[in-house]
mmCIF file of C-alpha atoms in Angstrom:
data_model
loop_
_atom_site.group_PDB
_atom_site.id
_atom_site.type_symbol
_atom_site.label_atom_id
_atom_site.label_comp_id
_atom_site.label_asym_id
_atom_site.label_seq_id
_atom_site.Cartn_x
_atom_site.Cartn_y
_atom_site.Cartn_z
ATOM 1 C CA UNK A 1 0.328 14.836 6.318
ATOM 2 C CA UNK A 2 -3.409 14.924 7.011
ATOM 3 C CA UNK A 3 -4.568 18.303 5.711
ATOM 4 C CA UNK A 4 -8.240 17.589 6.449
ATOM 5 C CA UNK A 5 -9.134 15.970 9.751
ATOM 6 C CA UNK A 6 -12.304 14.558 11.197
ATOM 7 C CA UNK A 7 -11.373 13.752 14.755
ATOM 8 C CA UNK A 8 -14.534 11.907 15.693
ATOM 9 C CA UNK A 9 -14.693 8.485 14.057
ATOM 10 C CA UNK A 10 -18.278 7.995 15.206
ATOM 11 C CA UNK A 11 -21.295 9.887 16.506
ATOM 12 C CA UNK A 12 -24.585 8.599 17.897
ATOM 13 C CA UNK A 13 -27.669 10.814 18.000
ATOM 14 C CA UNK A 14 -31.313 10.314 18.877
ATOM 15 C CA UNK A 15 -33.863 10.693 16.097
ATOM 16 C CA UNK A 16 -35.241 14.236 15.946
ATOM 17 C CA UNK A 17 -32.213 15.795 17.611
ATOM 18 C CA UNK A 18 -29.401 17.743 15.987
ATOM 19 C CA UNK A 19 -26.324 16.011 14.556
ATOM 20 C CA UNK A 20 -23.125 18.088 14.440
ATOM 21 C CA UNK A 21 -20.188 16.754 12.470
ATOM 22 C CA UNK A 22 -16.883 18.566 12.654
ATOM 23 C CA UNK A 23 -13.921 18.980 10.349
ATOM 24 C CA UNK A 24 -10.608 20.827 10.671
ATOM 25 C CA UNK A 25 -8.127 21.733 7.973
ATOM 26 C CA UNK A 26 -4.586 23.036 7.939
ATOM 27 C CA UNK A 27 -4.067 24.407 4.416
ATOM 28 C CA UNK A 28 -5.016 28.101 4.224
ATOM 29 C CA UNK A 29 -5.167 27.812 0.419
ATOM 30 C CA UNK A 30 -8.344 25.719 0.623
ATOM 31 C CA UNK A 31 -11.309 27.803 -0.424
ATOM 32 C CA UNK A 32 -14.013 25.338 -1.358
ATOM 33 C CA UNK A 33 -15.401 22.775 1.058
ATOM 34 C CA UNK A 34 -17.850 19.938 0.597
ATOM 35 C CA UNK A 35 -19.659 17.315 2.614
ATOM 36 C CA UNK A 36 -20.389 13.874 1.238
ATOM 37 C CA UNK A 37 -22.478 11.054 2.655
ATOM 38 C CA UNK A 38 -21.534 7.443 2.030
ATOM 39 C CA UNK A 39 -23.407 4.196 2.509
ATOM 40 C CA UNK A 40 -21.565 0.846 2.488
ATOM 41 C CA UNK A 41 -20.797 -0.505 -0.985
ATOM 42 C CA UNK A 42 -21.816 2.781 -2.621
ATOM 43 C CA UNK A 43 -19.926 5.848 -3.753
ATOM 44 C CA UNK A 44 -19.984 9.151 -1.868
ATOM 45 C CA UNK A 45 -23.073 11.274 -2.470
ATOM 46 C CA UNK A 46 -22.668 15.053 -2.551
ATOM 47 C CA UNK A 47 -24.634 16.817 0.192
ATOM 48 C CA UNK A 48 -23.679 20.446 0.445
ATOM 49 C CA UNK A 49 -20.753 22.777 -0.224
ATOM 50 C CA UNK A 50 -19.506 26.163 0.825
ATOM 51 C CA UNK A 51 -17.132 28.669 -0.678
ATOM 52 C CA UNK A 52 -14.660 30.493 1.522
ATOM 53 C CA UNK A 53 -16.370 33.792 0.799
ATOM 54 C CA UNK A 54 -19.310 32.593 2.902
ATOM 55 C CA UNK A 55 -19.608 31.442 6.492
ATOM 56 C CA UNK A 56 -22.876 29.561 6.192
ATOM 57 C CA UNK A 57 -24.803 27.627 3.587
ATOM 58 C CA UNK A 58 -28.154 25.962 4.162
ATOM 59 C CA UNK A 59 -30.061 23.345 2.196
ATOM 60 C CA UNK A 60 -33.125 21.904 3.854
ATOM 61 C CA UNK A 61 -32.114 19.987 6.978
ATOM 62 C CA UNK A 62 -28.410 20.460 6.233
ATOM 63 C CA UNK A 63 -26.369 23.523 7.155
ATOM 64 C CA UNK A 64 -22.630 23.929 6.778
ATOM 65 C CA UNK A 65 -20.745 26.513 8.835
ATOM 66 C CA UNK A 66 -17.251 27.722 7.985
ATOM 67 C CA UNK A 67 -14.907 29.440 10.428
ATOM 68 C CA UNK A 68 -11.899 30.459 8.364
ATOM 69 C CA UNK A 69 -9.913 31.926 11.241
ATOM 70 C CA UNK A 70 -10.170 28.621 13.105
ATOM 71 C CA UNK A 71 -9.844 26.562 9.906
ATOM 72 C CA UNK A 72 -12.924 24.660 10.987
ATOM 73 C CA UNK A 73 -16.169 23.646 9.376
ATOM 74 C CA UNK A 74 -19.169 21.791 10.654
ATOM 75 C CA UNK A 75 -22.246 20.111 9.241
ATOM 76 C CA UNK A 76 -25.505 20.392 11.140
ATOM 77 C CA UNK A 77 -28.363 18.032 10.425
ATOM 78 C CA UNK A 78 -31.650 18.907 12.044
ATOM 79 C CA UNK A 79 -33.843 17.069 12.698
ATOM 80 C CA UNK A 80 -31.804 13.885 12.388
ATOM 81 C CA UNK A 81 -33.522 10.863 10.850
ATOM 82 C CA UNK A 82 -32.582 7.163 10.940
ATOM 83 C CA UNK A 83 -31.961 7.326 7.170
ATOM 84 C CA UNK A 84 -29.157 9.797 7.871
ATOM 85 C CA UNK A 85 -27.110 6.954 9.367
ATOM 86 C CA UNK A 86 -24.011 6.745 7.153
ATOM 87 C CA UNK A 87 -20.377 7.791 7.013
ATOM 88 C CA UNK A 88 -19.903 11.511 6.405
ATOM 89 C CA UNK A 89 -16.775 12.872 4.742
ATOM 90 C CA UNK A 90 -15.673 16.459 4.548
ATOM 91 C CA UNK A 91 -13.465 17.441 1.635
ATOM 92 C CA UNK A 92 -11.560 20.535 0.591
ATOM 93 C CA UNK A 93 -10.178 21.997 -2.598
ATOM 94 C CA UNK A 94 -7.901 24.894 -3.427
ATOM 95 C CA UNK A 95 -10.308 25.887 -6.202
ATOM 96 C CA UNK A 96 -8.008 24.911 -8.980
ATOM 97 C CA UNK A 97 -10.820 22.765 -10.294
ATOM 98 C CA UNK A 98 -8.880 19.716 -9.286
ATOM 99 C CA UNK A 99 -8.400 17.260 -6.532
ATOM 100 C CA UNK A 100 -10.377 16.986 -3.353
ATOM 101 C CA UNK A 101 -8.647 16.272 -0.070
ATOM 102 C CA UNK A 102 -10.856 14.126 2.156
ATOM 103 C CA UNK A 103 -11.060 13.664 5.892
ATOM 104 C CA UNK A 104 -11.142 10.188 7.391
ATOM 105 C CA UNK A 105 -14.913 10.210 7.848
ATOM 106 C CA UNK A 106 -17.339 10.179 10.761
ATOM 107 C CA UNK A 107 -19.857 7.374 11.104
ATOM 108 C CA UNK A 108 -23.206 8.812 12.168
ATOM 109 C CA UNK A 109 -25.785 6.566 13.791
ATOM 110 C CA UNK A 110 -29.255 7.997 14.307
ATOM 111 C CA UNK A 111 -31.264 5.893 16.723
ATOM 112 C CA UNK A 112 -35.069 5.771 16.593
ATOM 113 C CA UNK B 1 -24.993 7.997 -7.688
ATOM 114 C CA UNK B 2 -26.782 7.646 -11.023
ATOM 115 C CA UNK B 3 -24.754 9.027 -13.867
ATOM 116 C CA UNK B 4 -21.134 8.086 -13.191
ATOM 117 C CA UNK B 5 -20.791 4.466 -14.242
ATOM 118 C CA UNK B 6 -17.953 2.284 -13.075
ATOM 119 C CA UNK B 7 -17.265 -1.284 -14.051
ATOM 120 C CA UNK B 8 -16.668 -3.852 -12.984
ATOM 121 C CA UNK B 9 -18.131 -3.421 -9.491
ATOM 122 C CA UNK B 10 -15.907 -6.184 -8.175
ATOM 123 C CA UNK B 11 -12.630 -7.395 -9.615
ATOM 124 C CA UNK B 12 -10.478 -10.240 -8.368
ATOM 125 C CA UNK B 13 -6.926 -10.615 -9.583
ATOM 126 C CA UNK B 14 -3.948 -12.748 -8.610
ATOM 127 C CA UNK B 15 -0.649 -11.153 -7.762
ATOM 128 C CA UNK B 16 1.246 -10.189 -10.899
ATOM 129 C CA UNK B 17 -1.840 -9.819 -13.108
ATOM 130 C CA UNK B 18 -3.177 -6.613 -14.597
ATOM 131 C CA UNK B 19 -6.307 -4.805 -13.455
ATOM 132 C CA UNK B 20 -8.308 -2.465 -15.674
ATOM 133 C CA UNK B 21 -10.984 -0.275 -14.128
ATOM 134 C CA UNK B 22 -13.381 1.700 -16.300
ATOM 135 C CA UNK B 23 -15.299 4.890 -15.677
ATOM 136 C CA UNK B 24 -17.880 6.663 -17.807
ATOM 137 C CA UNK B 25 -18.553 10.182 -16.526
ATOM 138 C CA UNK B 26 -21.949 11.799 -16.225
ATOM 139 C CA UNK B 27 -23.369 13.143 -19.455
ATOM 140 C CA UNK B 28 -21.923 16.550 -20.194
ATOM 141 C CA UNK B 29 -18.979 16.092 -17.826
ATOM 142 C CA UNK B 30 -15.489 16.245 -19.261
ATOM 143 C CA UNK B 31 -13.458 16.182 -16.039
ATOM 144 C CA UNK B 32 -12.678 12.797 -14.498
ATOM 145 C CA UNK B 33 -11.000 12.069 -11.169
ATOM 146 C CA UNK B 34 -9.840 8.801 -9.645
ATOM 147 C CA UNK B 35 -9.642 8.171 -5.895
ATOM 148 C CA UNK B 36 -8.639 5.151 -3.837
ATOM 149 C CA UNK B 37 -10.050 4.174 -0.468
ATOM 150 C CA UNK B 38 -8.148 1.742 1.705
ATOM 151 C CA UNK B 39 -10.013 0.007 4.557
ATOM 152 C CA UNK B 40 -10.849 2.334 7.471
ATOM 153 C CA UNK B 41 -9.478 5.362 5.621
ATOM 154 C CA UNK B 42 -10.809 8.309 3.660
ATOM 155 C CA UNK B 43 -10.578 8.690 -0.080
ATOM 156 C CA UNK B 44 -7.165 9.583 -1.476
ATOM 157 C CA UNK B 45 -6.805 11.482 -4.737
ATOM 158 C CA UNK B 46 -4.926 9.702 -7.500
ATOM 159 C CA UNK B 47 -5.332 11.479 -10.826
ATOM 160 C CA UNK B 48 -7.347 14.169 -12.623
ATOM 161 C CA UNK B 49 -7.951 13.932 -16.364
ATOM 162 C CA UNK B 50 -9.715 15.757 -19.121
ATOM 163 C CA UNK B 51 -10.259 14.334 -22.568
ATOM 164 C CA UNK B 52 -6.872 13.132 -23.873
ATOM 165 C CA UNK B 53 -5.004 15.029 -21.152
ATOM 166 C CA UNK B 54 -3.677 14.245 -17.690
ATOM 167 C CA UNK B 55 -4.064 17.416 -15.647
ATOM 168 C CA UNK B 56 -2.797 16.284 -12.239
ATOM 169 C CA UNK B 57 -1.278 12.904 -11.419
ATOM 170 C CA UNK B 58 0.296 13.906 -8.126
ATOM 171 C CA UNK B 59 -1.492 11.104 -6.259
ATOM 172 C CA UNK B 60 -0.537 8.282 -8.581
ATOM 173 C CA UNK B 61 2.088 5.768 -7.461
ATOM 174 C CA UNK B 62 5.195 6.196 -9.568
ATOM 175 C CA UNK B 63 5.192 2.648 -10.906
ATOM 176 C CA UNK B 64 2.604 0.183 -12.212
ATOM 177 C CA UNK B 65 -0.286 2.678 -12.269
ATOM 178 C CA UNK B 66 -1.494 4.596 -15.305
ATOM 179 C CA UNK B 67 -4.667 6.378 -16.365
ATOM 180 C CA UNK B 68 -6.153 7.626 -19.575
ATOM 181 C CA UNK B 69 -9.282 9.378 -20.779
ATOM 182 C CA UNK B 70 -9.413 8.977 -24.549
ATOM 183 C CA UNK B 71 -11.364 11.111 -26.963
ATOM 184 C CA UNK B 72 -13.899 8.314 -27.322
ATOM 185 C CA UNK B 73 -14.864 5.867 -24.614
ATOM 186 C CA UNK B 74 -14.475 5.627 -20.849
ATOM 187 C CA UNK B 75 -11.583 6.607 -18.651
ATOM 188 C CA UNK B 76 -9.349 3.664 -17.741
ATOM 189 C CA UNK B 77 -7.282 3.175 -14.597
ATOM 190 C CA UNK B 78 -4.724 0.460 -15.232
ATOM 191 C CA UNK B 79 -2.703 -1.328 -12.584
ATOM 192 C CA UNK B 80 0.054 -3.615 -13.809
ATOM 193 C CA UNK B 81 1.590 -6.478 -11.839
ATOM 194 C CA UNK B 82 -0.847 -6.078 -8.968
ATOM 195 C CA UNK B 83 0.239 -6.707 -5.373
ATOM 196 C CA UNK B 84 -1.785 -7.388 -2.218
ATOM 197 C CA UNK B 85 -1.488 -3.749 -1.161
ATOM 198 C CA UNK B 86 -3.472 -2.691 -4.241
ATOM 199 C CA UNK B 87 -6.617 -4.194 -2.692
ATOM 200 C CA UNK B 88 -8.938 -1.262 -2.176
ATOM 201 C CA UNK B 89 -12.061 0.457 -3.437
ATOM 202 C CA UNK B 90 -11.380 2.672 -6.432
ATOM 203 C CA UNK B 91 -13.808 5.506 -7.049
ATOM 204 C CA UNK B 92 -14.221 7.658 -10.104
ATOM 205 C CA UNK B 93 -15.814 11.105 -10.026
ATOM 206 C CA UNK B 94 -16.725 13.611 -12.704
ATOM 207 C CA UNK B 95 -17.577 17.274 -12.922
ATOM 208 C CA UNK B 96 -18.769 19.536 -15.723
ATOM 209 C CA UNK B 97 -16.727 21.992 -17.717
ATOM 210 C CA UNK B 98 -17.636 25.382 -16.356
ATOM 211 C CA UNK B 99 -15.801 28.421 -15.111
ATOM 212 C CA UNK B 100 -17.235 27.915 -11.637
ATOM 213 C CA UNK B 101 -16.143 25.251 -9.231
ATOM 214 C CA UNK B 102 -18.634 22.410 -9.286
ATOM 215 C CA UNK B 103 -18.987 19.475 -6.909
ATOM 216 C CA UNK B 104 -17.636 16.171 -8.086
ATOM 217 C CA UNK B 105 -20.136 13.354 -8.454
ATOM 218 C CA UNK B 106 -19.003 9.835 -7.718
ATOM 219 C CA UNK B 107 -19.660 6.398 -9.094
ATOM 220 C CA UNK B 108 -20.224 3.390 -6.860
ATOM 221 C CA UNK B 109 -16.654 2.224 -7.178
ATOM 222 C CA UNK B 110 -14.755 -0.895 -8.133
ATOM 223 C CA UNK B 111 -13.728 -3.183 -5.292
ATOM 224 C CA UNK B 112 -10.393 -4.707 -6.228
ATOM 225 C CA UNK B 113 -9.279 -7.824 -4.389
ATOM 226 C CA UNK B 114 -5.832 -9.321 -4.887
ATOM 227 C CA UNK B 115 -5.406 -13.000 -4.070
#
């Protein structure tokens, strides 16, 4: 029962262009969403989050959009840089201060 | 990932042995979470602890796995009588004690290999 899905296992983008990573969820009780970035042999690094009371949150080159009616969120990275190449995970919580449910990840490759 | 410390980084065990994984949360954090990542998969929640209390263990296998977060010292994830299927990366995360939801911050994990 995959409550958080990232349907694209990989994405390749040219340096300087926009990267758009997508995530879908099924549980309407989720109300806090996060994006993490992960390099090989390291732990996930927190990037950005959004509460369900918002539809957009921006931090520098990273913007997360939330569409509650579609149960969909996306992460936009602009401009993309080669150092952004990593696996990106979306995660969701039902705001009980507890567990995160992760998607399967999308491997982003930014080519110079 | 500075702050959440996990050790060892790599652990090799033979089938039937015990594995102990340790996690020290970030300073000021009293919530600890354990996750497991199997190859080619996302992270799966295992257990959520506060000092001396297990809050949610809904992701823990029913047998052989246990976790604790004592009043003093690190959190421990213990796997008894390990089997090949226990080979995975085990990540610990922590978050502060506040009324607001805070992001969890992760350590670099322990890679467990079962021979």
